[in-house]
Amino acid sequence: MTALDKAYSAAERAGVPVSRETAERLALYVDLLKRWNPVKNLVSPHTLGEVWDRHIVDSLQLLRLAPDAKTWVDMGSGGGLPALVIAACLADTPGAQIHCIESKLGKAAFLQEASRQMRLPVKVWARRIEDVVGPELRQADVVTARALAPLAKLLELANPLLKTGALGIFPKGQDVASELTEAARYWTFDPRSVPSVTDLKGRIIVVQGVDRRTD
């Protein structure tokens, strides 16, 4: 199966139709990820053998939850998951902008170079999340983070965007119930739990109406 075939297959599994141009961008991203990973440790090396299912489908499925969103903020972007995958799909959408926040300079350099080669509408912030979300970025359609922190901490980091109307989309693993319980100690919010297509025990938590508890 060619890289393009794998891209189309991944998109079909995620329920997100893609153009040939998008499939080509996704194939280029996977190639860049594999080439840079030994030096920059962008993702766990043992996951590269199943990169399409483990990473690309996992990222693509988030688009179904906010199909009209144009401005995405990805906290702790690391190797560009889900940010660069989402940007690859929105590259031909007028007004689309994806913000990648990654404080580790080596990973930020990969995000910059991959975005350049893929010709993506991406802005890379090589700074701490707290120095960008709120002080620099105050509004967005969606804020997301993958494998970054427990939900309670994500709500704290994303709060400047969530309180101005952004939708929070956070992929979670099998401990999602305990994370929701812990987050509810500090925040009031309206969560929706969506099954992941890549992990039977995984869930994608979609949140809005977030406010800090005062009781």
mmCIF file of N, CA, C and O in Angstrom, residues 133-198:
data_model
loop_
_atom_site.group_PDB
_atom_site.id
_atom_site.type_symbol
_atom_site.label_atom_id
_atom_site.label_comp_id
_atom_site.label_asym_id
_atom_site.label_seq_id
_atom_site.Cartn_x
_atom_site.Cartn_y
_atom_site.Cartn_z
ATOM 1 N N VAL A 133 -1.283 31.407 25.959
ATOM 2 C CA VAL A 133 -2.744 31.353 26.104
ATOM 3 C C VAL A 133 -3.171 32.359 27.170
ATOM 4 O O VAL A 133 -2.863 32.206 28.352
ATOM 5 N N GLY A 134 -3.852 33.394 26.738
ATOM 6 C CA GLY A 134 -4.234 34.491 27.627
ATOM 7 C C GLY A 134 -3.470 35.743 27.268
ATOM 8 O O GLY A 134 -4.048 36.684 26.695
ATOM 9 N N PRO A 135 -2.151 35.791 27.527
ATOM 10 C CA PRO A 135 -1.388 36.995 27.175
ATOM 11 C C PRO A 135 -1.351 37.296 25.676
ATOM 12 O O PRO A 135 -1.399 38.452 25.267
ATOM 13 N N GLU A 136 -1.242 36.255 24.849
ATOM 14 C CA GLU A 136 -1.134 36.460 23.399
ATOM 15 C C GLU A 136 -2.388 35.994 22.657
ATOM 16 O O GLU A 136 -2.885 36.680 21.762
ATOM 17 N N LEU A 137 -2.869 34.819 22.984
ATOM 18 C CA LEU A 137 -4.046 34.245 22.323
ATOM 19 C C LEU A 137 -5.233 34.297 23.275
ATOM 20 O O LEU A 137 -5.215 33.673 24.339
ATOM 21 N N ARG A 138 -6.264 35.032 22.883
ATOM 22 C CA ARG A 138 -7.423 35.210 23.769
ATOM 23 C C ARG A 138 -8.699 34.612 23.212
ATOM 24 O O ARG A 138 -9.687 34.467 23.943
ATOM 25 N N GLN A 139 -8.695 34.271 21.914
ATOM 26 C CA GLN A 139 -9.894 33.700 21.304
ATOM 27 C C GLN A 139 -9.495 32.627 20.303
ATOM 28 O O GLN A 139 -8.451 32.722 19.641
ATOM 29 N N ALA A 140 -10.342 31.603 20.203
ATOM 30 C CA ALA A 140 -10.142 30.530 19.228
ATOM 31 C C ALA A 140 -11.449 29.772 19.093
ATOM 32 O O ALA A 140 -12.353 29.902 19.932
ATOM 33 N N ASP A 141 -11.556 28.999 18.042
ATOM 34 C CA ASP A 141 -12.727 28.142 17.891
ATOM 35 C C ASP A 141 -12.571 26.873 18.719
ATOM 36 O O ASP A 141 -13.523 26.385 19.324
ATOM 37 N N VAL A 142 -11.348 26.330 18.715
ATOM 38 C CA VAL A 142 -11.067 25.072 19.408
ATOM 39 C C VAL A 142 -9.715 25.163 20.095
ATOM 40 O O VAL A 142 -8.772 25.734 19.555
ATOM 41 N N VAL A 143 -9.643 24.578 21.294
ATOM 42 C CA VAL A 143 -8.357 24.390 21.958
ATOM 43 C C VAL A 143 -8.234 22.901 22.251
ATOM 44 O O VAL A 143 -9.183 22.263 22.688
ATOM 45 N N THR A 144 -7.057 22.354 21.961
ATOM 46 C CA THR A 144 -6.872 20.923 22.133
ATOM 47 C C THR A 144 -5.496 20.626 22.720
ATOM 48 O O THR A 144 -4.611 21.475 22.759
ATOM 49 N N ALA A 145 -5.351 19.406 23.192
ATOM 50 C CA ALA A 145 -4.068 18.920 23.712
ATOM 51 C C ALA A 145 -4.150 17.407 23.726
ATOM 52 O O ALA A 145 -5.184 16.839 24.072
ATOM 53 N N ARG A 146 -3.060 16.774 23.351
ATOM 54 C CA ARG A 146 -3.015 15.309 23.286
ATOM 55 C C ARG A 146 -1.854 14.816 24.146
ATOM 56 O O ARG A 146 -0.722 15.203 23.932
ATOM 57 N N ALA A 147 -2.179 13.964 25.134
ATOM 58 C CA ALA A 147 -1.152 13.369 26.006
ATOM 59 C C ALA A 147 -0.293 14.432 26.679
ATOM 60 O O ALA A 147 0.931 14.315 26.741
ATOM 61 N N LEU A 148 -0.933 15.482 27.193
ATOM 62 C CA LEU A 148 -0.189 16.577 27.810
ATOM 63 C C LEU A 148 -0.310 16.571 29.332
ATOM 64 O O LEU A 148 0.698 16.652 30.031
ATOM 65 N N ALA A 149 -1.548 16.489 29.849
ATOM 66 C CA ALA A 149 -1.754 16.620 31.290
ATOM 67 C C ALA A 149 -3.149 16.099 31.648
ATOM 68 O O ALA A 149 -3.991 15.922 30.763
ATOM 69 N N PRO A 150 -3.404 15.857 32.933
ATOM 70 C CA PRO A 150 -4.760 15.487 33.350
ATOM 71 C C PRO A 150 -5.762 16.588 33.001
ATOM 72 O O PRO A 150 -5.398 17.754 32.847
ATOM 73 N N LEU A 151 -7.030 16.219 32.918
ATOM 74 C CA LEU A 151 -8.069 17.149 32.464
ATOM 75 C C LEU A 151 -8.143 18.403 33.327
ATOM 76 O O LEU A 151 -8.317 19.505 32.801
ATOM 77 N N ALA A 152 -8.021 18.266 34.653
ATOM 78 C CA ALA A 152 -8.100 19.441 35.524
ATOM 79 C C ALA A 152 -7.048 20.474 35.155
ATOM 80 O O ALA A 152 -7.322 21.682 35.109
ATOM 81 N N LYS A 153 -5.834 20.005 34.862
ATOM 82 C CA LYS A 153 -4.755 20.917 34.475
ATOM 83 C C LYS A 153 -5.014 21.504 33.093
ATOM 84 O O LYS A 153 -4.738 22.693 32.855
ATOM 85 N N LEU A 154 -5.556 20.700 32.171
ATOM 86 C CA LEU A 154 -5.860 21.205 30.826
ATOM 87 C C LEU A 154 -6.888 22.330 30.888
ATOM 88 O O LEU A 154 -6.773 23.326 30.168
ATOM 89 N N LEU A 155 -7.899 22.170 31.751
ATOM 90 C CA LEU A 155 -8.920 23.210 31.872
ATOM 91 C C LEU A 155 -8.314 24.501 32.417
ATOM 92 O O LEU A 155 -8.715 25.594 32.023
ATOM 93 N N GLU A 156 -7.349 24.361 33.316
ATOM 94 C CA GLU A 156 -6.676 25.547 33.845
ATOM 95 C C GLU A 156 -5.855 26.242 32.761
ATOM 96 O O GLU A 156 -5.937 27.461 32.589
ATOM 97 N N LEU A 157 -5.087 25.459 32.005
ATOM 98 C CA LEU A 157 -4.250 26.036 30.949
ATOM 99 C C LEU A 157 -5.087 26.677 29.845
ATOM 100 O O LEU A 157 -4.729 27.723 29.299
ATOM 101 N N ALA A 158 -6.200 26.022 29.510
ATOM 102 C CA ALA A 158 -7.030 26.471 28.384
ATOM 103 C C ALA A 158 -8.083 27.487 28.788
ATOM 104 O O ALA A 158 -8.754 28.048 27.914
ATOM 105 N N ASN A 159 -8.220 27.760 30.078
ATOM 106 C CA ASN A 159 -9.333 28.578 30.555
ATOM 107 C C ASN A 159 -9.463 29.940 29.874
ATOM 108 O O ASN A 159 -10.581 30.370 29.568
ATOM 109 N N PRO A 160 -8.358 30.666 29.592
ATOM 110 C CA PRO A 160 -8.519 31.954 28.916
ATOM 111 C C PRO A 160 -9.235 31.840 27.565
ATOM 112 O O PRO A 160 -9.914 32.778 27.142
ATOM 113 N N LEU A 161 -9.076 30.714 26.888
ATOM 114 C CA LEU A 161 -9.759 30.504 25.610
ATOM 115 C C LEU A 161 -11.156 29.936 25.814
ATOM 116 O O LEU A 161 -12.105 30.341 25.138
ATOM 117 N N LEU A 162 -11.297 29.012 26.751
ATOM 118 C CA LEU A 162 -12.594 28.385 26.998
ATOM 119 C C LEU A 162 -13.625 29.407 27.471
ATOM 120 O O LEU A 162 -14.791 29.350 27.084
ATOM 121 N N LYS A 163 -13.200 30.363 28.281
ATOM 122 C CA LYS A 163 -14.157 31.325 28.831
ATOM 123 C C LYS A 163 -14.590 32.364 27.803
ATOM 124 O O LYS A 163 -15.565 33.089 28.030
ATOM 125 N N THR A 164 -13.893 32.412 26.656
ATOM 126 C CA THR A 164 -14.323 33.320 25.588
ATOM 127 C C THR A 164 -14.995 32.556 24.447
ATOM 128 O O THR A 164 -15.161 33.088 23.354
ATOM 129 N N GLY A 165 -15.355 31.289 24.714
ATOM 130 C CA GLY A 165 -16.186 30.564 23.746
ATOM 131 C C GLY A 165 -15.535 29.425 23.005
ATOM 132 O O GLY A 165 -16.199 28.754 22.208
ATOM 133 N N ALA A 166 -14.248 29.178 23.228
ATOM 134 C CA ALA A 166 -13.598 28.068 22.531
ATOM 135 C C ALA A 166 -14.156 26.734 23.007
ATOM 136 O O ALA A 166 -14.551 26.576 24.160
ATOM 137 N N LEU A 167 -14.168 25.778 22.111
ATOM 138 C CA LEU A 167 -14.545 24.412 22.436
ATOM 139 C C LEU A 167 -13.281 23.654 22.815
ATOM 140 O O LEU A 167 -12.276 23.718 22.110
ATOM 141 N N GLY A 168 -13.303 22.968 23.939
ATOM 142 C CA GLY A 168 -12.161 22.159 24.340
ATOM 143 C C GLY A 168 -12.321 20.738 23.833
ATOM 144 O O GLY A 168 -13.375 20.137 24.039
ATOM 145 N N ILE A 169 -11.317 20.221 23.151
ATOM 146 C CA ILE A 169 -11.353 18.845 22.639
ATOM 147 C C ILE A 169 -10.089 18.144 23.123
ATOM 148 O O ILE A 169 -8.985 18.450 22.665
ATOM 149 N N PHE A 170 -10.291 17.176 24.039
ATOM 150 C CA PHE A 170 -9.146 16.549 24.699
ATOM 151 C C PHE A 170 -9.237 15.025 24.634
ATOM 152 O O PHE A 170 -10.053 14.421 25.330
ATOM 153 N N PRO A 171 -8.410 14.375 23.804
ATOM 154 C CA PRO A 171 -8.374 12.908 23.767
ATOM 155 C C PRO A 171 -7.842 12.368 25.098
ATOM 156 O O PRO A 171 -6.862 12.874 25.638
ATOM 157 N N LYS A 172 -8.512 11.324 25.601
ATOM 158 C CA LYS A 172 -8.133 10.738 26.885
ATOM 159 C C LYS A 172 -8.139 9.224 26.795
ATOM 160 O O LYS A 172 -8.796 8.633 25.938
ATOM 161 N N GLY A 173 -7.435 8.583 27.732
ATOM 162 C CA GLY A 173 -7.342 7.132 27.769
ATOM 163 C C GLY A 173 -8.321 6.520 28.739
ATOM 164 O O GLY A 173 -9.361 7.106 29.056
ATOM 165 N N GLN A 174 -7.973 5.359 29.276
ATOM 166 C CA GLN A 174 -8.912 4.599 30.088
ATOM 167 C C GLN A 174 -9.162 5.205 31.469
ATOM 168 O O GLN A 174 -10.100 4.809 32.162
ATOM 169 N N ASP A 175 -8.349 6.166 31.901
ATOM 170 C CA ASP A 175 -8.545 6.800 33.201
ATOM 171 C C ASP A 175 -9.452 8.023 33.120
ATOM 172 O O ASP A 175 -9.488 8.845 34.035
ATOM 173 N N VAL A 176 -10.209 8.132 32.048
ATOM 174 C CA VAL A 176 -11.000 9.343 31.815
ATOM 175 C C VAL A 176 -12.016 9.598 32.924
ATOM 176 O O VAL A 176 -12.248 10.751 33.312
ATOM 177 N N ALA A 177 -12.616 8.555 33.482
ATOM 178 C CA ALA A 177 -13.631 8.745 34.523
ATOM 179 C C ALA A 177 -13.030 9.422 35.754
ATOM 180 O O ALA A 177 -13.618 10.370 36.312
ATOM 181 N N SER A 178 -11.872 8.960 36.173
ATOM 182 C CA SER A 178 -11.234 9.562 37.346
ATOM 183 C C SER A 178 -10.782 10.991 37.047
ATOM 184 O O SER A 178 -10.823 11.860 37.929
ATOM 185 N N GLU A 179 -10.364 11.248 35.813
ATOM 186 C CA GLU A 179 -9.963 12.614 35.443
ATOM 187 C C GLU A 179 -11.154 13.560 35.468
ATOM 188 O O GLU A 179 -11.041 14.712 35.894
ATOM 189 N N LEU A 180 -12.298 13.085 35.005
ATOM 190 C CA LEU A 180 -13.506 13.910 35.037
ATOM 191 C C LEU A 180 -13.916 14.216 36.474
ATOM 192 O O LEU A 180 -14.297 15.343 36.808
ATOM 193 N N THR A 181 -13.841 13.211 37.336
ATOM 194 C CA THR A 181 -14.188 13.394 38.744
ATOM 195 C C THR A 181 -13.262 14.404 39.406
ATOM 196 O O THR A 181 -13.703 15.298 40.140
ATOM 197 N N GLU A 182 -11.965 14.275 39.146
ATOM 198 C CA GLU A 182 -10.995 15.193 39.732
ATOM 199 C C GLU A 182 -11.202 16.613 39.207
ATOM 200 O O GLU A 182 -11.165 17.588 39.979
ATOM 201 N N ALA A 183 -11.437 16.752 37.907
ATOM 202 C CA ALA A 183 -11.641 18.087 37.317
ATOM 203 C C ALA A 183 -12.872 18.767 37.899
ATOM 204 O O ALA A 183 -12.893 19.986 38.092
ATOM 205 N N ALA A 184 -13.903 17.972 38.191
ATOM 206 C CA ALA A 184 -15.147 18.530 38.722
ATOM 207 C C ALA A 184 -14.974 19.093 40.134
ATOM 208 O O ALA A 184 -15.833 19.842 40.614
ATOM 209 N N ARG A 185 -13.878 18.776 40.794
ATOM 210 C CA ARG A 185 -13.601 19.353 42.115
ATOM 211 C C ARG A 185 -13.233 20.831 42.009
ATOM 212 O O ARG A 185 -13.420 21.594 42.960
ATOM 213 N N TYR A 186 -12.710 21.208 40.859
ATOM 214 C CA TYR A 186 -12.190 22.567 40.698
ATOM 215 C C TYR A 186 -12.947 23.398 39.660
ATOM 216 O O TYR A 186 -12.849 24.620 39.669
ATOM 217 N N TRP A 187 -13.690 22.699 38.774
ATOM 218 C CA TRP A 187 -14.334 23.381 37.658
ATOM 219 C C TRP A 187 -15.771 22.919 37.485
ATOM 220 O O TRP A 187 -16.085 21.762 37.741
ATOM 221 N N THR A 188 -16.614 23.833 37.051
ATOM 222 C CA THR A 188 -17.930 23.442 36.541
ATOM 223 C C THR A 188 -17.824 23.479 35.021
ATOM 224 O O THR A 188 -17.266 24.424 34.457
ATOM 225 N N PHE A 189 -18.324 22.442 34.378
ATOM 226 C CA PHE A 189 -18.244 22.398 32.921
ATOM 227 C C PHE A 189 -19.246 21.377 32.390
ATOM 228 O O PHE A 189 -19.749 20.526 33.132
ATOM 229 N N ASP A 190 -19.517 21.503 31.110
ATOM 230 C CA ASP A 190 -20.478 20.626 30.440
ATOM 231 C C ASP A 190 -19.705 19.681 29.527
ATOM 232 O O ASP A 190 -19.360 20.048 28.405
ATOM 233 N N PRO A 191 -19.384 18.457 30.007
ATOM 234 C CA PRO A 191 -18.571 17.557 29.191
ATOM 235 C C PRO A 191 -19.402 16.633 28.313
ATOM 236 O O PRO A 191 -20.504 16.236 28.665
ATOM 237 N N ARG A 192 -18.853 16.308 27.165
ATOM 238 C CA ARG A 192 -19.423 15.272 26.302
ATOM 239 C C ARG A 192 -18.329 14.251 26.043
ATOM 240 O O ARG A 192 -17.207 14.616 25.699
ATOM 241 N N SER A 193 -18.645 12.990 26.242
ATOM 242 C CA SER A 193 -17.661 11.924 26.065
ATOM 243 C C SER A 193 -17.942 11.196 24.752
ATOM 244 O O SER A 193 -19.008 10.618 24.567
ATOM 245 N N VAL A 194 -16.966 11.233 23.847
ATOM 246 C CA VAL A 194 -17.113 10.637 22.521
ATOM 247 C C VAL A 194 -16.157 9.453 22.405
ATOM 248 O O VAL A 194 -14.961 9.596 22.678
ATOM 249 N N PRO A 195 -16.628 8.281 22.001
ATOM 250 C CA PRO A 195 -15.735 7.135 21.852
ATOM 251 C C PRO A 195 -14.652 7.407 20.811
ATOM 252 O O PRO A 195 -14.898 8.028 19.784
ATOM 253 N N SER A 196 -13.449 6.928 21.087
ATOM 254 C CA SER A 196 -12.343 7.043 20.136
ATOM 255 C C SER A 196 -12.407 5.891 19.146
ATOM 256 O O SER A 196 -12.718 4.759 19.525
ATOM 257 N N VAL A 197 -12.098 6.176 17.895
ATOM 258 C CA VAL A 197 -12.098 5.100 16.890
ATOM 259 C C VAL A 197 -10.793 4.310 16.913
ATOM 260 O O VAL A 197 -10.682 3.269 16.259
ATOM 261 N N THR A 198 -9.808 4.779 17.678
ATOM 262 C CA THR A 198 -8.511 4.098 17.700
ATOM 263 C C THR A 198 -8.265 3.322 18.986
ATOM 264 O O THR A 198 -7.291 2.573 19.075
#
